[in-house]
Amino acid sequence: ELYRGKGLYNNLVRLSNAGLRGTGDFTYLTSRSRAQDIIFHPDSLMCNASEFDIQQQVSGVQYPMVRSAMNDMLWHPYRDTMLINEGDGPYTILNDSTMLSGSLVLTPAGLSGEGKMELTNSVLQSDHYTYTAYVFDSDTADFRLKSVNTDGFTLITDNMRAHVDFEDRSGIFQTNEDFSLVEFPENKYVSRLDFFRWDMDEAVLAMGSASATDSVPEIITRADGEDIMVGPRYISVDPYQDSLSFVSNRAVYDYSRNIILGSHVTFLRVADAYIYPADGEVVIDPKGEMMEFNGANIIVNRKARLHELYEANVKVLGKNNYTGSANYDFIDETGEPQQIRFHEITIDDSINTMAEGIIGKDRDFTLSPQYGYQGRVELYARNSFLTFNGGVKIFHDCKNNQYNYLKFRTEIDPEDIYIPVPEQALDINMNYIYSGTYISVDSAHIYSAFNGRKKLPRDRPIVTANGFLRYDRETAEYRIANREKLDHPEGPGNYLSLSTSDCLEYGEGKIRTGIILGQVRTSSVGNVVHNIETEETELNISLALDFHMSDEAFQVMANKIDSFPDLEAVDLTDPAYMKMMSELVGRERAEVLQAELGLFGEYQSSLPEMNKSLFFTNVKLIWNHDTQSYRSKGKISLGSINGNQVNKKVEGIIEMQKKRSGDLLDVYIELDRRNWYYFGYTRGVMHCLSSNREFNYTIRDLKTKQRKMKTPKNQVPFIFIVATARKKAMFLRRFQEVEPPVEE
């Protein structure tokens, strides 16, 4: 017995001037030591033990298994303390795969130690451990998880309370502060956590917050409307990922595969979007990259929450960058969704989501029941609606319907669709298409096109419109005009509509008759109605005819008409007249003119637009297929003659005829049965005749050079002459409803 039975020694002792010494084995509690030179002091024992071990004891005071060699030992038996320092190598402690580099303290109360604990897959550093048969604890320890791929560490955290149980094959680590910084060097992530649970057999480390009562993190809404997840946040330290992060109350580190697995992740805030993983899981691979999400939902423009995408395949590249593909429901005015697949989702320079998809012709996709669509679809997060970049076709059952796809690119509000129509429209195959009423050059007939093709490239437009295409549900019409005109149809500007109920194409604005009369300049404003089914055409226009003519003869004509006070006056306040004026001179000038009319009874401002040879404020022209000409119907409103205001309604006939040999013009104005004026243009010659002899003599007395217009050699010449009575009579004879007046 040693030291009153504190231990046992089994060998010889030597007493000399070198002290009391021995060689052999001695035991203390469950430990056994072997040394070549043991020094026995009255109150202590010192040696360098070639062998040292502790037998595991599981009952009573527990001790772990310990093996070591070449340890410096100091035993204070009366203090019941044995100090063992590390020898040639670390201690084998608890099991064959756990080592301690440091020192141990053995007492009847148990075994404690300090230093570095190396487990199969981890390393702990602490100034104090306590050991039992299968467990060790530390109040303050630094924890490192070894990498399975390199010699480094894959998880680093400090200042943790550690409890490792080799019987349960588990470990529990809790921080001594509110949260401890946890580093994942290989995954390039960090977090601030307060709790770990280690499963040695599964090779996983469960991480989170011990204070979290729910597995799903709390969500709060900031003052700016954005949602924020509250809980343990895992942040990328990869500079290329711009501090990408996610929040998970229950995350797992799988160190056998070197991945971080976050669960119950409601969403990620990436660029301008919320990304909602389908299964709530986020996986960080060994390279530190977030693995692709499948079946995710995305809300772009977080603050406004403008667009939602679903069944998304998403690759998050950083806090401000992601790519992927997703489905999107386009909902038109019917409320029925149509699916769009955005095959490419990216981020623009302003860190806003943009996406692109393609809709094929076989999809039978519609922007509304009135518009078919094929082409590209673009999503821009800041825009309230999708941008369509392709072709649109309209639906109607009118004769010779052409389903051309008008090429366009614009943002579409499905509740209020405006399709841009350029001045020269194209279809999706880059062919010219047209919208308007046209007159054929070869066969002299009138036809309509609405996003259609001209029959011949040389066919002349009567009326066209551009700006925007819009469908009016109340009238079942497609309409084309500029935006202001569509919103305020009473204003000036060209306008075109196609009625799907009765197949009438209506156009207004600047009208061209398609009749070419050489030096006789024609201009007109008003409206055109073309019945596509019956091919009937009607023009209601103001018509200006400007040609070389005797000013004196025109003055005679104006004076004569002025001498007929019983002629019906043109109502200058009529809305149709006011609209014509607005079209002719513009809205603002028209308002000024109307004010002058109210104050003075006539216009005071000069009107160059009306200062023409003959200006008719209102003429109804009907296209006659048999004669291939426009023929007037009803009274003619004569506004001015050579700038002199007349504003009278007169009986008369205007015919504008299409001829291959040259277009013709005939104008007959009748004040009464005995007073009339006639103008007939035929291939460079204006024939003038009147019942007023002064008018005829004024023209006849002019020299030829005065009646002849100077024109460049490459232009059609022009001369005005006194017509024969026969020419006038032949013209009138063609109109059965008009009987020529009795010749004097």
XYZ file of C-alpha atoms in Angstrom:
744
model
C 0.000 0.000 0.000
C 1.128 3.460 -0.792
C 0.318 6.531 1.172
C -1.978 4.878 3.705
C -3.770 2.843 1.081
C -4.274 5.550 -1.500
C -2.572 3.285 -3.987
C -0.775 -0.027 -4.471
C 2.806 -0.619 -5.583
C 4.169 -3.996 -6.664
C 7.983 -4.157 -6.867
C 11.201 -3.365 -4.991
C 12.011 0.012 -3.484
C 15.473 1.514 -3.099
C 16.475 3.918 -0.368
C 19.694 5.917 -0.842
C 21.038 9.380 -0.803
C 19.124 9.698 -4.107
C 15.877 9.278 -2.168
C 13.238 6.580 -1.995
C 12.808 5.196 -5.503
C 11.239 2.275 -7.243
C 10.737 0.524 -10.576
C 7.499 -1.151 -11.555
C 3.720 -0.698 -11.516
C 1.452 1.243 -9.215
C -2.271 1.897 -9.233
C -4.499 4.749 -8.176
C -8.258 4.471 -8.385
C -8.852 2.787 -11.774
C -5.484 3.867 -13.201
C -2.342 1.819 -13.621
C 1.122 3.266 -14.249
C 4.463 1.655 -15.084
C 7.782 3.477 -14.719
C 11.505 2.724 -14.600
C 12.164 5.392 -12.032
C 9.563 6.272 -9.472
C 10.405 8.903 -6.872
C 8.480 8.532 -3.621
C 8.208 11.743 -1.649
C 6.547 11.786 1.773
C 3.502 13.623 0.337
C 3.732 12.898 -3.396
C 4.959 10.634 -6.160
C 6.748 11.658 -9.358
C 7.699 9.630 -12.391
C 7.773 9.379 -16.127
C 5.408 6.522 -16.825
C 6.298 4.365 -19.770
C 2.716 3.138 -19.675
C -0.395 4.772 -18.308
C -3.962 3.614 -18.572
C -7.319 4.043 -16.896
C -9.820 1.242 -16.840
C -13.317 2.194 -17.849
C -15.721 2.221 -14.934
C -19.455 2.561 -15.635
C -20.847 2.222 -12.109
C -20.458 4.595 -9.222
C -18.050 7.331 -10.186
C -17.535 6.766 -13.923
C -14.200 6.878 -15.622
C -13.430 6.574 -19.324
C -10.901 4.266 -20.909
C -7.509 5.999 -21.256
C -4.215 4.777 -22.736
C -0.969 6.652 -22.990
C 2.811 6.344 -22.747
C 5.841 8.287 -21.541
C 3.776 10.634 -19.419
C 5.186 12.898 -16.718
C 3.135 12.316 -13.622
C 2.717 14.058 -10.278
C 0.530 12.366 -7.690
C -0.583 14.141 -4.516
C -2.173 11.248 -2.669
C -3.270 13.241 0.350
C -4.931 15.777 -1.959
C -6.449 12.889 -3.940
C -5.140 14.391 -7.172
C -3.010 12.875 -9.925
C -1.671 15.157 -12.665
C -0.753 13.485 -15.924
C 0.951 15.385 -18.722
C 1.009 14.350 -22.374
C 3.894 12.059 -23.244
C 5.319 11.075 -26.601
C 1.878 11.153 -28.159
C -1.724 12.036 -27.359
C -3.903 10.046 -25.039
C -6.294 7.500 -26.433
C -9.409 8.300 -24.505
C -13.011 7.042 -24.375
C -12.485 4.856 -27.467
C -9.802 3.818 -29.884
C -10.516 6.695 -32.294
C -10.561 9.609 -29.847
C -7.347 11.371 -28.825
C -6.430 14.093 -26.371
C -3.377 16.280 -26.685
C -2.960 17.999 -23.331
C -3.129 16.950 -19.697
C -5.421 15.026 -17.347
C -6.369 15.343 -13.708
C -7.498 12.150 -11.963
C -9.411 12.392 -8.685
C -11.916 10.243 -6.781
C -14.593 12.584 -8.150
C -13.713 11.735 -11.756
C -11.390 12.537 -14.625
C -10.892 16.000 -16.107
C -8.489 17.435 -18.606
C -7.544 20.209 -20.989
C -6.146 20.476 -24.487
C -7.169 19.356 -27.930
C -9.644 16.547 -28.382
C -9.433 14.842 -31.757
C -12.384 12.716 -32.741
C -12.786 10.825 -35.965
C -14.318 13.793 -37.779
C -13.830 16.728 -35.449
C -11.491 18.621 -33.159
C -12.291 20.431 -29.904
C -10.039 22.770 -27.970
C -10.795 23.546 -24.327
C -9.166 24.453 -21.059
C -11.415 22.064 -19.188
C -13.084 18.759 -19.969
C -14.877 16.389 -17.661
C -15.129 12.714 -18.555
C -17.387 9.835 -17.685
C -17.396 6.301 -19.085
C -18.793 7.305 -22.511
C -19.160 11.074 -22.312
C -17.077 14.173 -22.123
C -18.272 17.733 -21.431
C -16.778 21.168 -21.652
C -18.143 24.495 -20.521
C -16.079 26.392 -23.036
C -14.730 24.767 -26.175
C -13.776 25.672 -29.715
C -15.202 23.209 -32.211
C -13.809 22.264 -35.619
C -15.307 19.768 -38.040
C -12.790 18.062 -40.292
C -13.123 18.113 -44.043
C -13.552 14.802 -45.811
C -11.882 16.247 -48.906
C -8.896 18.197 -47.573
C -6.683 18.484 -44.511
C -8.568 21.568 -43.391
C -11.795 22.166 -41.550
C -15.242 22.449 -42.965
C -16.917 23.980 -39.892
C -15.412 26.336 -37.313
C -17.029 27.790 -34.220
C -15.789 28.954 -30.801
C -16.952 29.414 -27.208
C -19.409 26.538 -27.111
C -20.621 24.301 -24.295
C -19.972 20.784 -25.512
C -21.540 17.466 -24.539
C -20.338 14.436 -26.502
C -21.812 11.011 -25.816
C -20.147 8.016 -27.488
C -22.778 5.619 -26.209
C -25.590 7.567 -27.926
C -23.196 8.503 -30.726
C -24.255 12.114 -30.456
C -23.057 15.511 -29.428
C -24.748 18.700 -28.281
C -23.121 22.120 -28.575
C -24.567 25.346 -27.238
C -23.064 28.797 -27.346
C -22.021 30.691 -24.248
C -23.135 33.945 -25.868
C -26.392 34.909 -27.540
C -25.005 33.521 -30.773
C -21.634 32.311 -31.941
C -20.093 32.851 -35.317
C -20.029 29.596 -37.243
C -17.853 29.305 -40.318
C -18.112 26.810 -43.147
C -14.834 27.531 -44.954
C -15.210 25.042 -47.781
C -18.813 25.976 -48.441
C -17.893 29.652 -48.089
C -20.716 30.349 -45.675
C -20.997 31.780 -42.167
C -23.820 31.990 -39.657
C -24.522 33.025 -36.101
C -25.973 30.054 -34.248
C -26.480 28.950 -30.671
C -27.193 25.248 -30.968
C -25.810 22.077 -32.666
C -26.790 18.456 -32.413
C -24.242 16.004 -33.764
C -25.187 12.579 -35.079
C -21.919 10.654 -35.411
C -23.322 7.665 -37.300
C -25.306 9.742 -39.799
C -22.364 12.130 -40.092
C -24.622 15.144 -39.817
C -24.710 18.206 -37.631
C -28.152 19.673 -36.949
C -27.943 23.434 -36.488
C -30.264 26.162 -35.406
C -31.489 28.201 -32.507
C -32.320 26.595 -29.193
C -34.779 29.421 -28.539
C -36.723 28.792 -31.748
C -40.027 27.199 -30.815
C -41.150 26.641 -34.395
C -39.346 25.064 -37.285
C -40.672 27.766 -39.644
C -38.933 31.136 -39.198
C -41.003 34.154 -38.261
C -41.831 36.580 -41.083
C -42.186 40.299 -40.475
C -43.228 42.981 -42.943
C -41.126 46.122 -43.024
C -42.482 49.622 -43.444
C -41.562 49.557 -47.138
C -43.764 46.497 -47.662
C -41.003 43.899 -47.972
C -41.122 40.640 -46.009
C -38.140 39.598 -43.898
C -37.492 36.168 -42.351
C -36.261 36.243 -38.748
C -34.011 33.447 -37.502
C -30.599 31.864 -38.013
C -29.241 33.329 -41.227
C -26.639 31.587 -43.377
C -24.574 34.052 -45.391
C -22.233 33.388 -48.276
C -18.774 34.938 -47.965
C -17.962 34.196 -51.588
C -17.313 37.664 -53.091
C -19.050 36.599 -56.307
C -22.297 35.921 -54.420
C -22.691 39.369 -52.834
C -23.611 38.058 -49.361
C -26.356 35.758 -50.589
C -28.235 34.419 -47.564
C -31.125 32.311 -46.373
C -32.869 31.796 -43.013
C -33.521 28.370 -41.540
C -34.450 27.442 -37.961
C -33.566 23.836 -38.733
C -30.491 23.312 -40.878
C -28.226 20.289 -41.219
C -24.585 20.074 -42.100
C -23.865 16.763 -43.817
C -20.102 16.508 -43.517
C -19.906 13.158 -45.292
C -21.062 14.990 -48.443
C -19.883 18.417 -47.345
C -23.231 20.102 -47.899
C -25.413 22.508 -45.899
C -29.100 21.636 -45.987
C -31.535 24.310 -44.805
C -35.139 23.231 -44.234
C -38.379 25.170 -43.746
C -36.982 28.033 -45.819
C -40.078 30.012 -46.774
C -38.360 32.228 -49.335
C -35.086 33.762 -50.454
C -34.680 37.432 -51.312
C -32.645 37.491 -54.520
C -32.269 40.611 -56.689
C -35.812 42.044 -56.845
C -37.543 38.705 -56.283
C -38.876 36.370 -53.642
C -37.979 32.777 -54.507
C -40.104 30.158 -52.728
C -38.494 26.659 -52.770
C -41.096 23.983 -53.493
C -40.021 21.776 -50.572
C -38.683 24.578 -48.400
C -35.141 23.224 -48.707
C -31.931 25.032 -49.597
C -28.811 22.986 -50.342
C -25.309 24.471 -50.446
C -22.945 22.188 -52.346
C -19.248 21.576 -51.487
C -18.209 24.442 -53.798
C -20.391 26.889 -51.925
C -22.997 27.108 -54.670
C -26.696 26.963 -53.982
C -28.112 23.932 -55.749
C -30.851 24.458 -58.316
C -34.466 24.671 -57.196
C -37.093 22.691 -59.054
C -40.786 23.481 -58.898
C -40.206 26.785 -57.102
C -42.446 29.851 -57.128
C -41.106 33.331 -57.857
C -42.576 36.749 -57.136
C -40.701 39.494 -58.967
C -40.675 43.150 -57.978
C -40.943 42.396 -54.274
C -42.454 45.696 -53.219
C -45.212 45.825 -55.832
C -45.533 42.009 -56.186
C -46.422 42.504 -59.831
C -45.734 39.096 -61.315
C -45.857 35.522 -60.017
C -44.147 32.616 -61.728
C -44.513 28.958 -60.837
C -43.020 25.522 -61.516
C -39.726 27.333 -61.807
C -36.304 25.790 -62.214
C -34.031 28.341 -60.590
C -30.269 28.627 -60.213
C -29.372 31.250 -57.617
C -25.948 32.688 -58.417
C -25.774 35.394 -55.788
C -27.723 37.916 -53.780
C -28.350 39.960 -56.921
C -28.329 37.326 -59.599
C -30.269 34.257 -60.611
C -31.288 32.440 -63.769
C -33.902 29.887 -64.621
C -37.139 29.071 -66.368
C -40.731 29.141 -65.147
C -44.411 29.117 -66.032
C -46.598 32.206 -65.980
C -50.360 32.581 -66.254
C -51.499 35.274 -68.670
C -55.070 36.172 -67.781
C -57.085 38.031 -70.398
C -60.422 39.837 -70.081
C -62.288 36.509 -69.854
C -60.447 35.611 -66.661
C -59.197 32.345 -68.144
C -55.443 31.761 -67.658
C -53.169 30.823 -70.532
C -49.803 29.349 -69.627
C -46.578 30.900 -70.856
C -43.242 29.183 -70.351
C -40.433 31.648 -69.814
C -37.453 29.609 -70.959
C -34.926 32.224 -69.889
C -35.014 34.269 -66.701
C -32.141 36.660 -66.014
C -31.307 39.914 -64.213
C -30.762 43.238 -65.984
C -28.179 45.905 -65.147
C -30.572 47.487 -62.654
C -30.851 44.192 -60.728
C -34.402 43.640 -61.875
C -35.814 40.392 -63.180
C -36.475 39.969 -66.872
C -37.692 36.870 -68.654
C -38.327 35.722 -72.193
C -40.568 33.062 -73.653
C -41.826 31.991 -77.070
C -45.409 31.269 -78.068
C -45.692 29.147 -81.185
C -48.412 29.412 -83.799
C -49.690 25.959 -82.845
C -50.589 27.214 -79.350
C -53.666 29.140 -80.558
C -52.723 31.716 -77.952
C -54.896 34.817 -77.641
C -54.336 38.199 -76.047
C -58.122 38.413 -75.854
C -60.969 36.777 -77.760
C -60.311 39.369 -80.482
C -56.551 38.878 -80.908
C -54.518 35.810 -81.791
C -50.812 35.943 -81.018
C -47.553 34.224 -81.802
C -43.997 35.315 -81.038
C -41.877 36.304 -78.079
C -43.084 37.331 -74.649
C -40.944 39.460 -72.360
C -41.335 40.131 -68.663
C -39.750 43.168 -67.069
C -40.208 43.295 -63.304
C -40.766 47.051 -63.140
C -43.487 46.947 -65.793
C -47.025 46.203 -64.716
C -47.718 44.041 -67.754
C -45.951 41.665 -70.108
C -44.272 42.910 -73.267
C -45.240 41.042 -76.419
C -42.792 41.031 -79.307
C -44.264 39.146 -82.241
C -47.378 39.162 -84.378
C -51.062 39.696 -83.697
C -54.001 38.744 -85.892
C -57.584 39.909 -85.658
C -60.677 37.735 -85.922
C -63.599 38.566 -88.207
C -65.769 36.787 -90.776
C -65.761 39.433 -93.458
C -65.224 38.697 -97.143
C -61.659 37.968 -98.265
C -60.477 37.783 -94.663
C -56.696 37.701 -94.402
C -55.172 36.367 -91.196
C -51.936 38.325 -91.353
C -49.901 38.701 -88.191
C -49.114 42.371 -87.573
C -45.573 42.675 -86.251
C -45.296 44.755 -83.095
C -43.598 45.057 -79.741
C -45.320 46.665 -76.775
C -46.488 46.178 -73.211
C -50.002 44.737 -73.149
C -52.680 45.477 -70.575
C -55.064 42.530 -71.118
C -57.997 44.630 -69.912
C -57.279 47.453 -72.366
C -55.191 46.347 -75.336
C -53.438 48.851 -77.588
C -51.346 47.388 -80.436
C -48.882 49.819 -82.078
C -49.378 50.201 -85.817
C -46.472 51.974 -87.589
C -46.886 54.034 -90.731
C -45.498 51.136 -92.737
C -46.634 47.983 -90.990
C -44.999 44.589 -91.459
C -46.108 41.056 -90.807
C -43.935 38.628 -88.869
C -42.310 37.512 -92.138
C -41.266 41.126 -92.820
C -43.778 41.582 -95.646
C -45.605 44.878 -96.036
C -49.194 44.894 -94.801
C -51.712 47.719 -94.869
C -54.782 49.078 -93.159
C -57.032 51.368 -95.136
C -59.337 51.728 -98.109
C -57.623 51.469 -101.517
C -58.479 52.049 -105.148
C -57.063 49.614 -107.653
C -55.092 51.166 -110.469
C -55.688 48.454 -113.040
C -59.291 47.364 -112.512
C -60.543 50.628 -110.969
C -62.382 49.180 -108.035
C -62.265 49.959 -104.313
C -61.367 47.451 -101.622
C -60.508 47.393 -97.942
C -57.465 46.069 -96.126
C -57.206 45.714 -92.372
C -53.812 44.281 -91.537
C -54.015 42.893 -95.058
C -52.143 43.149 -98.314
C -52.668 45.460 -101.235
C -53.798 43.681 -104.394
C -51.121 45.479 -106.362
C -48.245 47.559 -105.020
C -49.343 50.522 -107.180
C -52.864 50.648 -105.716
C -53.536 54.050 -104.188
C -54.820 54.659 -100.669
C -58.029 56.578 -100.131
C -57.684 56.662 -96.370
C -55.170 55.036 -94.028
C -54.445 55.231 -90.335
C -51.644 54.331 -87.991
C -50.871 54.687 -84.322
C -52.584 51.972 -82.303
C -54.990 49.133 -82.958
C -57.750 48.771 -80.378
C -60.937 46.741 -80.144
C -64.106 48.429 -78.909
C -66.353 45.861 -77.233
C -69.504 47.998 -77.298
C -69.467 48.516 -81.059
C -67.619 45.275 -81.942
C -65.110 47.306 -83.951
C -61.396 47.180 -84.500
C -60.040 50.721 -84.570
C -56.743 52.273 -85.661
C -55.674 55.833 -84.824
C -53.270 57.699 -82.602
C -53.867 57.339 -78.887
C -55.546 60.722 -78.475
C -57.877 60.075 -81.401
C -58.855 56.677 -80.023
C -59.652 58.195 -76.661
C -61.379 61.268 -78.186
C -62.803 60.313 -81.604
C -64.287 63.787 -82.098
C -60.788 65.255 -82.447
C -58.735 65.603 -85.638
C -56.530 62.868 -87.065
C -56.815 59.865 -89.306
C -58.966 57.049 -87.999
C -59.930 53.630 -89.320
C -62.395 51.081 -88.024
C -63.628 47.650 -89.058
C -67.029 46.538 -87.822
C -67.126 42.786 -87.281
C -70.929 42.770 -87.145
C -71.695 44.300 -90.560
C -68.227 44.265 -92.213
C -68.108 48.017 -92.746
C -64.690 49.641 -92.915
C -64.900 53.268 -91.888
C -62.104 55.793 -92.259
C -61.834 59.486 -91.534
C -59.245 62.207 -91.627
C -57.278 63.211 -94.682
C -58.933 61.558 -97.687
C -57.383 60.866 -101.064
C -59.783 59.952 -103.816
C -57.131 58.152 -105.817
C -58.073 60.276 -108.860
C -55.041 61.889 -110.518
C -55.892 65.069 -112.408
C -52.550 66.472 -113.472
C -52.322 70.149 -112.537
C -55.707 70.086 -110.852
C -54.724 69.686 -107.227
C -57.251 67.925 -105.056
C -57.359 67.606 -101.314
C -60.063 66.508 -98.982
C -60.931 65.630 -95.423
C -63.899 63.697 -94.191
C -64.838 60.049 -94.008
C -65.102 56.943 -96.142
C -67.405 53.973 -95.617
C -66.698 50.757 -97.511
C -68.997 47.747 -97.257
C -66.726 44.759 -97.653
C -69.568 42.350 -98.435
C -71.440 44.466 -101.018
C -68.345 46.413 -102.145
C -70.251 49.696 -101.870
C -68.231 52.808 -101.071
C -69.359 56.225 -99.883
C -67.255 59.328 -99.226
C -68.497 62.231 -97.116
C -65.833 64.840 -97.559
C -64.866 68.438 -97.916
C -63.273 68.674 -101.353
C -60.785 71.300 -102.475
C -60.071 71.722 -106.206
C -57.207 74.054 -107.022
C -56.276 74.837 -110.625
C -55.103 77.640 -112.901
C -58.123 79.849 -113.641
C -59.182 83.412 -114.317
C -59.591 85.316 -111.073
C -62.058 87.631 -112.815
C -64.192 84.710 -113.977
C -64.259 83.269 -110.470
C -65.276 86.689 -109.111
C -68.143 86.832 -111.603
C -69.210 83.363 -110.466
C -69.018 84.300 -106.770
C -71.022 87.483 -107.311
C -73.683 85.601 -109.213
C -74.112 83.013 -106.490
C -74.196 85.769 -103.892
C -77.125 87.291 -105.752
C -79.246 84.239 -104.923
C -80.298 84.954 -101.333
C -82.752 82.064 -101.227
C -80.034 79.426 -101.482
C -79.799 77.350 -98.320
C -76.872 78.429 -96.157
C -74.293 76.007 -94.862
C -74.703 75.581 -91.112
C -71.283 76.601 -89.856
C -72.133 75.482 -86.333
C -73.060 71.967 -87.348
C -70.868 69.428 -85.486
C -69.980 67.714 -88.775
C -68.808 71.035 -90.216
C -66.888 71.886 -87.070
C -65.207 68.489 -87.169
C -64.251 69.094 -90.814
C -62.730 72.436 -89.870
C -60.838 70.868 -86.994
C -59.481 68.247 -89.369
C -58.581 70.876 -91.944
C -56.884 73.535 -89.814
C -56.317 71.814 -86.459
C -58.275 71.880 -83.225
C -56.886 75.141 -81.818
C -57.328 77.183 -84.994
C -60.791 75.723 -85.476
C -61.769 76.933 -82.007
C -60.464 80.418 -82.840
C -62.450 80.443 -86.098
C -65.612 79.363 -84.313
C -65.132 82.223 -81.863
C -64.764 84.679 -84.753
C -67.898 83.275 -86.355
C -69.832 83.836 -83.166
C -68.624 87.442 -82.804
C -68.620 88.667 -86.415
C -70.831 86.238 -88.320
C -67.943 85.244 -90.576
C -64.297 84.201 -90.361
C -61.841 87.055 -89.857
C -58.636 85.018 -90.086
C -57.120 84.027 -93.383
C -57.735 80.422 -94.364
C -55.127 79.277 -96.863
C -56.507 75.748 -96.549
C -59.798 77.007 -98.014
C -58.293 79.531 -100.424
C -58.716 77.185 -103.382
C -60.341 77.480 -106.772
C -63.389 75.591 -105.623
C -63.843 74.479 -102.045
C -66.789 72.248 -101.203
C -67.404 71.938 -97.480
C -69.549 68.829 -97.801
C -69.924 66.426 -100.711
C -71.281 62.889 -100.639
C -69.555 60.735 -103.280
C -70.717 57.225 -104.162
C -68.448 54.859 -106.057
C -70.130 53.537 -109.202
C -68.708 50.199 -110.297
C -70.197 50.427 -113.790
C -68.777 53.836 -114.612
C -65.710 53.361 -112.400
C -66.239 56.774 -110.959
C -67.234 58.702 -107.862
C -70.612 60.370 -108.274
C -72.030 62.922 -105.913
C -75.389 62.425 -104.287
C -77.656 65.136 -102.943
C -76.887 68.805 -102.590
C -73.379 70.161 -102.683
C -72.160 72.541 -99.977
C -70.039 75.181 -101.705
C -67.772 76.840 -99.158
C -65.692 79.256 -101.172
C -64.681 80.245 -104.694
C -61.107 81.343 -105.167
C -60.966 82.318 -101.475
C -64.293 84.165 -101.483
C -66.567 82.687 -98.820
C -69.883 81.455 -100.218
C -71.160 78.821 -97.779
C -74.266 77.871 -99.770
C -75.914 74.568 -100.539
C -76.566 74.119 -104.241
C -77.895 71.493 -106.557
C -75.229 69.890 -108.623
C -73.194 66.894 -109.663
C -69.563 66.026 -109.168
C -68.046 63.042 -110.920
C -64.464 61.859 -110.625
C -63.779 59.050 -113.050
C -60.929 56.539 -113.184
C -59.606 56.012 -116.726
C -56.515 54.235 -117.991
C -56.122 56.987 -120.557
C -56.283 59.622 -117.799
C -58.616 60.404 -114.933
C -61.536 62.780 -115.492
C -63.360 65.403 -113.436
C -66.776 66.952 -114.006
C -68.416 69.530 -111.770
C -71.899 70.888 -112.406
C -73.352 73.556 -110.102
C -76.966 74.625 -110.512
C -78.374 77.708 -108.826
C -81.739 77.195 -110.482
C -82.938 75.751 -113.769
C -81.520 78.677 -115.739
C -78.351 79.451 -113.813
C -75.552 76.937 -113.704
C -71.783 76.463 -113.972
C -69.876 73.555 -115.430
C -66.210 72.507 -115.173
C -64.893 69.439 -116.942
C -61.266 68.293 -116.850
C -59.953 65.921 -119.505
C -56.249 65.158 -119.965
C -54.755 68.596 -119.337
C -57.728 70.704 -120.405
C -60.245 72.325 -118.062
C -63.514 72.985 -119.919
C -65.520 75.807 -118.350
C -69.056 76.839 -119.237
C -71.898 78.699 -117.571
C -75.363 80.049 -118.224
C -73.718 83.324 -117.176
C -72.403 84.853 -120.421
C -70.160 87.266 -118.525
C -68.368 84.257 -117.031
C -67.905 82.706 -120.502
C -66.772 85.985 -122.148
C -64.272 86.631 -119.369
C -62.539 83.332 -120.158
C -62.909 83.639 -123.945
C -61.368 87.102 -124.038
C -58.161 85.887 -122.402
C -55.209 85.173 -124.599
C -54.070 81.585 -124.916
C -50.904 82.158 -122.908
C -53.016 83.589 -120.093
C -55.184 80.487 -120.050
C -52.226 78.190 -120.261
C -50.276 77.189 -117.144
C -46.511 77.132 -117.159
C -45.428 73.625 -116.244
C -42.113 71.783 -116.306
C -41.531 69.608 -119.358
C -41.913 66.414 -117.372
C -45.356 67.396 -116.050
C -48.802 67.235 -117.603
C -49.638 70.597 -119.316
C -52.733 72.561 -118.386
C -55.065 75.016 -120.091
C -58.582 76.218 -119.395
C -61.033 76.983 -122.183
C -64.715 77.668 -122.727
C -66.486 74.335 -123.109
C -69.063 73.507 -125.734
C -72.682 73.090 -124.726
C -72.507 69.602 -126.140
C -69.811 68.511 -123.667
C -71.853 69.741 -120.764
C -74.986 68.123 -122.121
C -73.246 64.799 -122.631
C -72.114 64.860 -119.034
C -75.595 65.562 -117.700
C -77.171 62.974 -119.937
C -75.298 60.262 -118.078
C -77.332 61.080 -114.969
C -80.927 60.069 -115.513
C -82.106 61.764 -112.368
C -80.844 65.113 -113.658
C -82.607 66.808 -116.571
C -80.453 69.357 -118.356
C -81.874 72.880 -118.245
C -83.434 74.375 -121.409
C -80.811 76.065 -123.519
C -81.460 79.689 -124.393
